[in-house]
Amino acid sequence: MNHDEQSPQHVDESFPQGNISPTHSEVMRSQSSALPPQKGRARWSITDTLVLIAAKHIERETQSNGGAMKKAISSSEKWKIVQKYCVAHGLNRTPNQCRDRWEHIQPDFKKIRDYEANIPSGHDSYWTMTVQERNDKKLPPKYPEEVFHSMEVNFGQDRAINPGNITIDSSDPNHMADEVSTPNENEKYYESQTPKEVAETQSTGKKRKAISKATGLKDTLVENNKSVITTLQMAEEGRMKRHEKDCSMLEQRMQMENANEERLIKIEEQKINVQVNLVSALNSIGQAMIKI
């Protein structure tokens, strides 16, 4: 992976960030609709990257709840969905730029996540290491915590489940009884119904399943938006703290410079006074010698 941005291969932290409120989003959408997407390599701030993560999460959730539609959508169409979400939130990027950025941040997130999950004994956390220590361990040298947190919330559980890791206690009599009794109970239930009732029951079950999927998608979108807003707020708070710290340091520097200037002025005044006194003393000596 190429490290070609302000901090190697990672999110640029030098650009303004901020929360995306509904009013702000409307203004940004009106502006983005009048401007064409940027061409070539784009520069990404932390806030831009958080919007991209939210867009990718929504695209995945939409496809995972789409049933057969999931197979009909190509990779390029998926990135168009991501791009539309980004543009709707004021982030003017092309599908290719969104994909390239995702391919930058996802592998590094996985490296950090896997390292944090299996930290060797006596070793430091990624977040307490210096850049050199991270390089020595072949970890990303710089990765914003806000971006990692958002990736962890949205994609931290995005792992395949290994069936070999699932264990069933066969010694539990209740578990065995459930396995044996359930098929018989289902057979008796359907035998007691007419074909029409069975069809109605199956139709109702399909409707419930569809409603459940729609409800699940809605809940996922709501939770995702909450997560994005929280992450953006954290990023904004961090930016404000850094700004306040920079302002405080600048104020201290100005105070020090003013103090130095005042000190230099006093020194110059003292030099002038010494010279005046010296001239006065020499004049007095000269007059005394004339009188003698």
Short mmCIF file of C-alpha atoms in Angstrom, two decimals:
data_model
loop_
_atom_site.label_atom_id
_atom_site.label_comp_id
_atom_site.label_asym_id
_atom_site.label_seq_id
_atom_site.Cartn_x
_atom_site.Cartn_y
_atom_site.Cartn_z
CA MET A 1 0.00 0.00 0.00
CA ASN A 2 1.40 3.44 -0.96
CA HIS A 3 1.83 6.05 1.72
CA ASP A 4 1.14 9.10 -0.36
CA GLU A 5 -0.92 11.55 1.72
CA GLN A 6 -0.07 14.09 4.38
CA SER A 7 0.59 11.30 6.86
CA PRO A 8 1.80 8.13 5.07
CA GLN A 9 -1.13 6.31 3.44
CA HIS A 10 -3.52 7.48 6.11
CA VAL A 11 -6.14 10.05 6.86
CA ASP A 12 -5.05 13.69 6.59
CA GLU A 13 -5.48 15.35 9.97
CA SER A 14 -4.68 18.89 8.84
CA PHE A 15 -8.04 19.65 7.25
CA PRO A 16 -11.11 21.11 9.01
CA GLN A 17 -13.58 18.64 10.42
CA GLY A 18 -17.10 18.99 11.79
CA ASN A 19 -20.43 17.42 12.55
CA ILE A 20 -23.04 16.91 9.84
CA SER A 21 -26.31 18.32 11.15
CA PRO A 22 -29.47 18.19 8.99
CA THR A 23 -29.24 21.92 8.18
CA HIS A 24 -25.57 21.66 7.33
CA SER A 25 -26.24 18.63 5.11
CA GLU A 26 -28.87 20.52 3.12
CA VAL A 27 -26.47 23.39 2.46
CA MET A 28 -23.68 21.04 1.46
CA ARG A 29 -25.99 19.05 -0.83
CA SER A 30 -27.05 22.24 -2.61
CA GLN A 31 -23.41 23.18 -3.10
CA SER A 32 -22.33 19.71 -4.22
CA SER A 33 -25.11 19.51 -6.81
CA ALA A 34 -23.65 22.57 -8.55
CA LEU A 35 -20.09 21.24 -8.62
CA PRO A 36 -18.83 18.21 -10.55
CA PRO A 37 -16.97 15.50 -8.58
CA GLN A 38 -13.23 16.06 -8.25
CA LYS A 39 -11.05 14.27 -10.76
CA GLY A 40 -7.83 12.41 -10.03
CA ARG A 41 -6.45 11.92 -6.54
CA ALA A 42 -8.55 13.55 -3.82
CA ARG A 43 -7.43 14.74 -0.40
CA TRP A 44 -9.40 13.31 2.51
CA SER A 45 -9.90 14.80 5.95
CA ILE A 46 -10.93 12.74 8.97
CA THR A 47 -14.53 13.93 8.59
CA ASP A 48 -14.55 12.96 4.90
CA THR A 49 -13.31 9.48 5.79
CA LEU A 50 -15.98 9.06 8.49
CA VAL A 51 -18.68 9.87 5.93
CA LEU A 52 -17.18 7.27 3.57
CA ILE A 53 -17.20 4.64 6.33
CA ALA A 54 -20.87 5.36 7.06
CA ALA A 55 -21.71 5.14 3.35
CA LYS A 56 -19.91 1.79 2.98
CA HIS A 57 -21.64 0.41 6.06
CA ILE A 58 -25.08 1.40 4.77
CA GLU A 59 -24.31 -0.11 1.36
CA ARG A 60 -23.32 -3.43 2.95
CA GLU A 61 -26.31 -3.50 5.26
CA THR A 62 -28.65 -2.71 2.37
CA GLN A 63 -27.21 -5.53 0.28
CA SER A 64 -27.16 -8.04 3.15
CA ASN A 65 -30.88 -7.42 3.66
CA GLY A 66 -31.64 -7.41 -0.05
CA GLY A 67 -32.00 -11.16 -0.57
CA ALA A 68 -31.70 -12.11 -4.23
CA MET A 69 -30.97 -8.50 -5.22
CA LYS A 70 -27.54 -8.82 -3.65
CA LYS A 71 -26.36 -11.05 -6.54
CA ALA A 72 -27.65 -8.66 -9.22
CA ILE A 73 -25.51 -5.67 -8.17
CA SER A 74 -21.96 -5.41 -9.49
CA SER A 75 -18.99 -3.96 -7.67
CA SER A 76 -19.11 -0.73 -9.68
CA GLU A 77 -22.80 -0.29 -8.87
CA LYS A 78 -22.08 -0.77 -5.17
CA TRP A 79 -19.51 2.01 -5.27
CA LYS A 80 -22.01 4.23 -7.05
CA ILE A 81 -24.35 3.69 -4.09
CA VAL A 82 -21.53 4.69 -1.73
CA GLN A 83 -20.75 7.75 -3.85
CA LYS A 84 -24.39 8.90 -3.85
CA TYR A 85 -24.50 8.72 -0.04
CA CYS A 86 -21.28 10.72 0.19
CA VAL A 87 -22.55 13.40 -2.19
CA ALA A 88 -25.82 13.60 -0.23
CA HIS A 89 -23.72 14.48 2.83
CA GLY A 90 -21.64 17.12 1.06
CA LEU A 91 -18.66 14.90 0.18
CA ASN A 92 -18.04 15.38 -3.55
CA ARG A 93 -16.18 12.26 -4.69
CA THR A 94 -16.31 9.83 -7.61
CA PRO A 95 -16.99 6.09 -7.12
CA ASN A 96 -13.34 5.33 -7.98
CA GLN A 97 -12.07 7.83 -5.41
CA CYS A 98 -14.32 6.27 -2.76
CA ARG A 99 -13.07 2.79 -3.64
CA ASP A 100 -9.40 3.88 -3.61
CA ARG A 101 -9.80 5.51 -0.21
CA TRP A 102 -11.52 2.44 1.20
CA GLU A 103 -8.68 0.25 -0.07
CA HIS A 104 -6.30 2.52 1.86
CA ILE A 105 -8.04 2.50 5.23
CA GLN A 106 -9.50 -1.03 5.46
CA PRO A 107 -6.26 -3.09 5.36
CA ASP A 108 -4.61 -0.83 7.96
CA PHE A 109 -7.67 -1.10 10.21
CA LYS A 110 -7.48 -4.91 10.05
CA LYS A 111 -3.76 -4.86 10.91
CA ILE A 112 -4.35 -2.69 13.97
CA ARG A 113 -7.46 -4.62 15.03
CA ASP A 114 -5.69 -7.98 14.78
CA TYR A 115 -2.66 -6.65 16.67
CA GLU A 116 -4.82 -5.20 19.46
CA ALA A 117 -6.72 -8.48 19.75
CA ASN A 118 -3.47 -10.47 20.16
CA ILE A 119 -0.98 -8.14 21.86
CA PRO A 120 2.10 -10.19 22.87
CA SER A 121 2.99 -10.23 26.54
CA GLY A 122 5.11 -7.26 27.52
CA HIS A 123 4.32 -5.29 24.36
CA ASP A 124 2.59 -1.92 24.18
CA SER A 125 -0.74 -1.10 22.63
CA TYR A 126 -0.66 0.39 19.15
CA TRP A 127 -1.99 3.66 20.55
CA THR A 128 0.92 4.10 22.98
CA MET A 129 3.69 3.29 20.47
CA THR A 130 5.91 5.81 18.75
CA VAL A 131 5.93 6.00 14.96
CA GLN A 132 9.28 4.20 14.87
CA GLU A 133 7.95 1.36 17.07
CA ARG A 134 4.95 0.96 14.79
CA ASN A 135 7.21 0.80 11.75
CA ASP A 136 9.38 -1.82 13.45
CA LYS A 137 6.30 -4.00 13.98
CA LYS A 138 5.15 -3.39 10.38
CA LEU A 139 2.04 -1.57 11.58
CA PRO A 140 0.58 1.59 10.03
CA PRO A 141 2.73 4.48 11.29
CA LYS A 142 -0.22 6.84 11.68
CA TYR A 143 -3.93 6.02 11.93
CA PRO A 144 -6.46 8.41 13.55
CA GLU A 145 -8.33 6.99 16.53
CA GLU A 146 -11.60 8.52 15.27
CA VAL A 147 -11.33 6.53 12.04
CA PHE A 148 -10.41 3.32 13.87
CA HIS A 149 -13.32 3.75 16.29
CA SER A 150 -15.78 4.23 13.42
CA MET A 151 -14.40 1.20 11.57
CA GLU A 152 -14.61 -0.87 14.77
CA VAL A 153 -18.24 0.15 15.34
CA ASN A 154 -19.32 -0.50 11.75
CA PHE A 155 -17.03 -3.35 10.65
CA GLY A 156 -15.37 -4.69 13.81
CA GLN A 157 -17.61 -7.78 13.84
CA ASP A 158 -17.30 -8.33 10.08
CA ARG A 159 -15.69 -11.75 10.43
CA ALA A 160 -16.62 -15.20 9.24
CA ILE A 161 -17.82 -17.63 11.91
CA ASN A 162 -15.89 -20.87 12.06
CA PRO A 163 -18.32 -23.77 12.68
CA GLY A 164 -15.52 -25.67 14.35
CA ASN A 165 -15.54 -23.10 17.16
CA ILE A 166 -19.19 -23.82 17.99
CA THR A 167 -19.60 -26.48 20.69
CA ILE A 168 -22.85 -28.14 21.75
CA ASP A 169 -23.23 -29.81 25.12
CA SER A 170 -24.75 -33.16 24.17
CA SER A 171 -24.97 -34.13 27.82
CA ASP A 172 -27.77 -31.59 28.39
CA PRO A 173 -31.02 -33.65 28.46
CA ASN A 174 -33.14 -30.58 27.72
CA HIS A 175 -31.17 -29.87 24.56
CA MET A 176 -31.56 -33.44 23.31
CA ALA A 177 -35.25 -33.42 24.15
CA ASP A 178 -35.80 -30.26 22.12
CA GLU A 179 -34.08 -31.77 19.09
CA VAL A 180 -36.22 -34.89 19.22
CA SER A 181 -39.57 -33.33 20.06
CA THR A 182 -39.54 -30.36 17.67
CA PRO A 183 -39.96 -32.29 14.36
CA ASN A 184 -42.80 -34.41 15.78
CA GLU A 185 -44.59 -31.36 17.10
CA ASN A 186 -44.31 -29.65 13.72
CA GLU A 187 -45.67 -32.72 11.93
CA LYS A 188 -48.66 -32.94 14.29
CA TYR A 189 -49.31 -29.22 13.87
CA TYR A 190 -49.42 -29.37 10.07
CA GLU A 191 -51.37 -32.65 10.03
CA SER A 192 -54.14 -30.95 12.04
CA GLN A 193 -54.48 -28.17 9.44
CA THR A 194 -56.19 -28.12 6.06
CA PRO A 195 -54.08 -27.39 2.93
CA LYS A 196 -55.65 -23.91 2.77
CA GLU A 197 -54.70 -23.19 6.38
CA VAL A 198 -51.17 -24.45 5.76
CA ALA A 199 -50.81 -22.13 2.73
CA GLU A 200 -52.14 -19.18 4.72
CA THR A 201 -49.73 -19.96 7.55
CA GLN A 202 -46.77 -20.11 5.16
CA SER A 203 -47.85 -16.87 3.44
CA THR A 204 -48.16 -15.12 6.80
CA GLY A 205 -44.70 -16.39 7.74
CA LYS A 206 -43.20 -14.93 4.55
CA LYS A 207 -44.86 -11.57 5.21
CA ARG A 208 -43.55 -11.56 8.76
CA LYS A 209 -40.07 -12.40 7.49
CA ALA A 210 -40.19 -9.53 4.96
CA ILE A 211 -41.44 -7.10 7.61
CA SER A 212 -38.73 -8.30 9.99
CA LYS A 213 -36.04 -7.67 7.34
CA ALA A 214 -37.36 -4.18 6.62
CA THR A 215 -37.53 -3.38 10.33
CA GLY A 216 -34.02 -4.72 10.83
CA LEU A 217 -32.69 -2.57 7.99
CA LYS A 218 -34.41 0.51 9.40
CA ASP A 219 -32.98 -0.14 12.88
CA THR A 220 -29.53 -0.68 11.38
CA LEU A 221 -29.67 2.61 9.48
CA VAL A 222 -30.84 4.48 12.58
CA GLU A 223 -28.08 2.98 14.74
CA ASN A 224 -25.50 3.65 12.05
CA ASN A 225 -26.52 7.31 11.78
CA LYS A 226 -26.28 7.63 15.56
CA SER A 227 -22.82 6.06 15.46
CA VAL A 228 -21.67 8.39 12.69
CA ILE A 229 -22.99 11.46 14.51
CA THR A 230 -21.26 10.36 17.73
CA THR A 231 -17.99 9.75 15.91
CA LEU A 232 -18.19 13.09 14.12
CA GLN A 233 -18.88 14.83 17.41
CA MET A 234 -15.81 13.15 18.92
CA ALA A 235 -13.74 14.27 15.92
CA GLU A 236 -15.04 17.85 16.26
CA GLU A 237 -14.31 17.89 20.00
CA GLY A 238 -10.80 16.63 19.33
CA ARG A 239 -10.29 19.29 16.66
CA MET A 240 -11.52 22.03 19.01
CA LYS A 241 -9.19 20.83 21.76
CA ARG A 242 -6.24 20.87 19.36
CA HIS A 243 -7.26 24.33 18.16
CA GLU A 244 -7.51 25.63 21.74
CA LYS A 245 -4.12 24.12 22.54
CA ASP A 246 -2.58 25.76 19.46
CA CYS A 247 -4.14 29.11 20.39
CA SER A 248 -2.82 28.78 23.95
CA MET A 249 0.68 27.99 22.70
CA LEU A 250 0.53 30.94 20.28
CA GLU A 251 -0.59 33.26 23.08
CA GLN A 252 2.24 32.06 25.31
CA ARG A 253 4.73 32.59 22.49
CA MET A 254 3.46 36.14 21.92
CA GLN A 255 3.71 36.87 25.64
CA MET A 256 7.29 35.61 25.67
CA GLU A 257 8.16 37.73 22.63
CA ASN A 258 6.60 40.81 24.23
CA ALA A 259 8.53 40.16 27.44
CA ASN A 260 11.77 39.82 25.45
CA GLU A 261 11.06 43.07 23.60
CA GLU A 262 10.39 44.90 26.88
CA ARG A 263 13.61 43.50 28.33
CA LEU A 264 15.60 44.64 25.28
CA ILE A 265 14.04 48.12 25.51
CA LYS A 266 15.02 48.38 29.18
CA ILE A 267 18.58 47.31 28.35
CA GLU A 268 18.80 49.97 25.63
CA GLU A 269 17.46 52.60 28.03
CA GLN A 270 20.05 51.58 30.61
CA LYS A 271 22.82 51.88 27.99
CA ILE A 272 21.64 55.37 27.06
CA ASN A 273 21.55 56.41 30.73
CA VAL A 274 25.08 55.09 31.24
CA GLN A 275 26.31 57.02 28.21
CA VAL A 276 24.60 60.23 29.40
CA ASN A 277 26.11 59.84 32.87
CA LEU A 278 29.52 59.16 31.36
CA VAL A 279 29.37 62.29 29.20
CA SER A 280 28.24 64.34 32.20
CA ALA A 281 31.10 62.98 34.31
CA LEU A 282 33.65 63.75 31.58
CA ASN A 283 32.31 67.31 31.29
CA SER A 284 32.63 67.78 35.03
CA ILE A 285 36.22 66.51 34.96
CA GLY A 286 37.05 68.82 32.04
CA GLN A 287 35.65 71.89 33.80
CA ALA A 288 37.55 71.01 36.96
CA MET A 289 40.81 70.70 35.04
CA ILE A 290 40.23 74.11 33.37
CA LYS A 291 39.78 75.77 36.74
CA ILE A 292 43.00 74.22 37.98
#
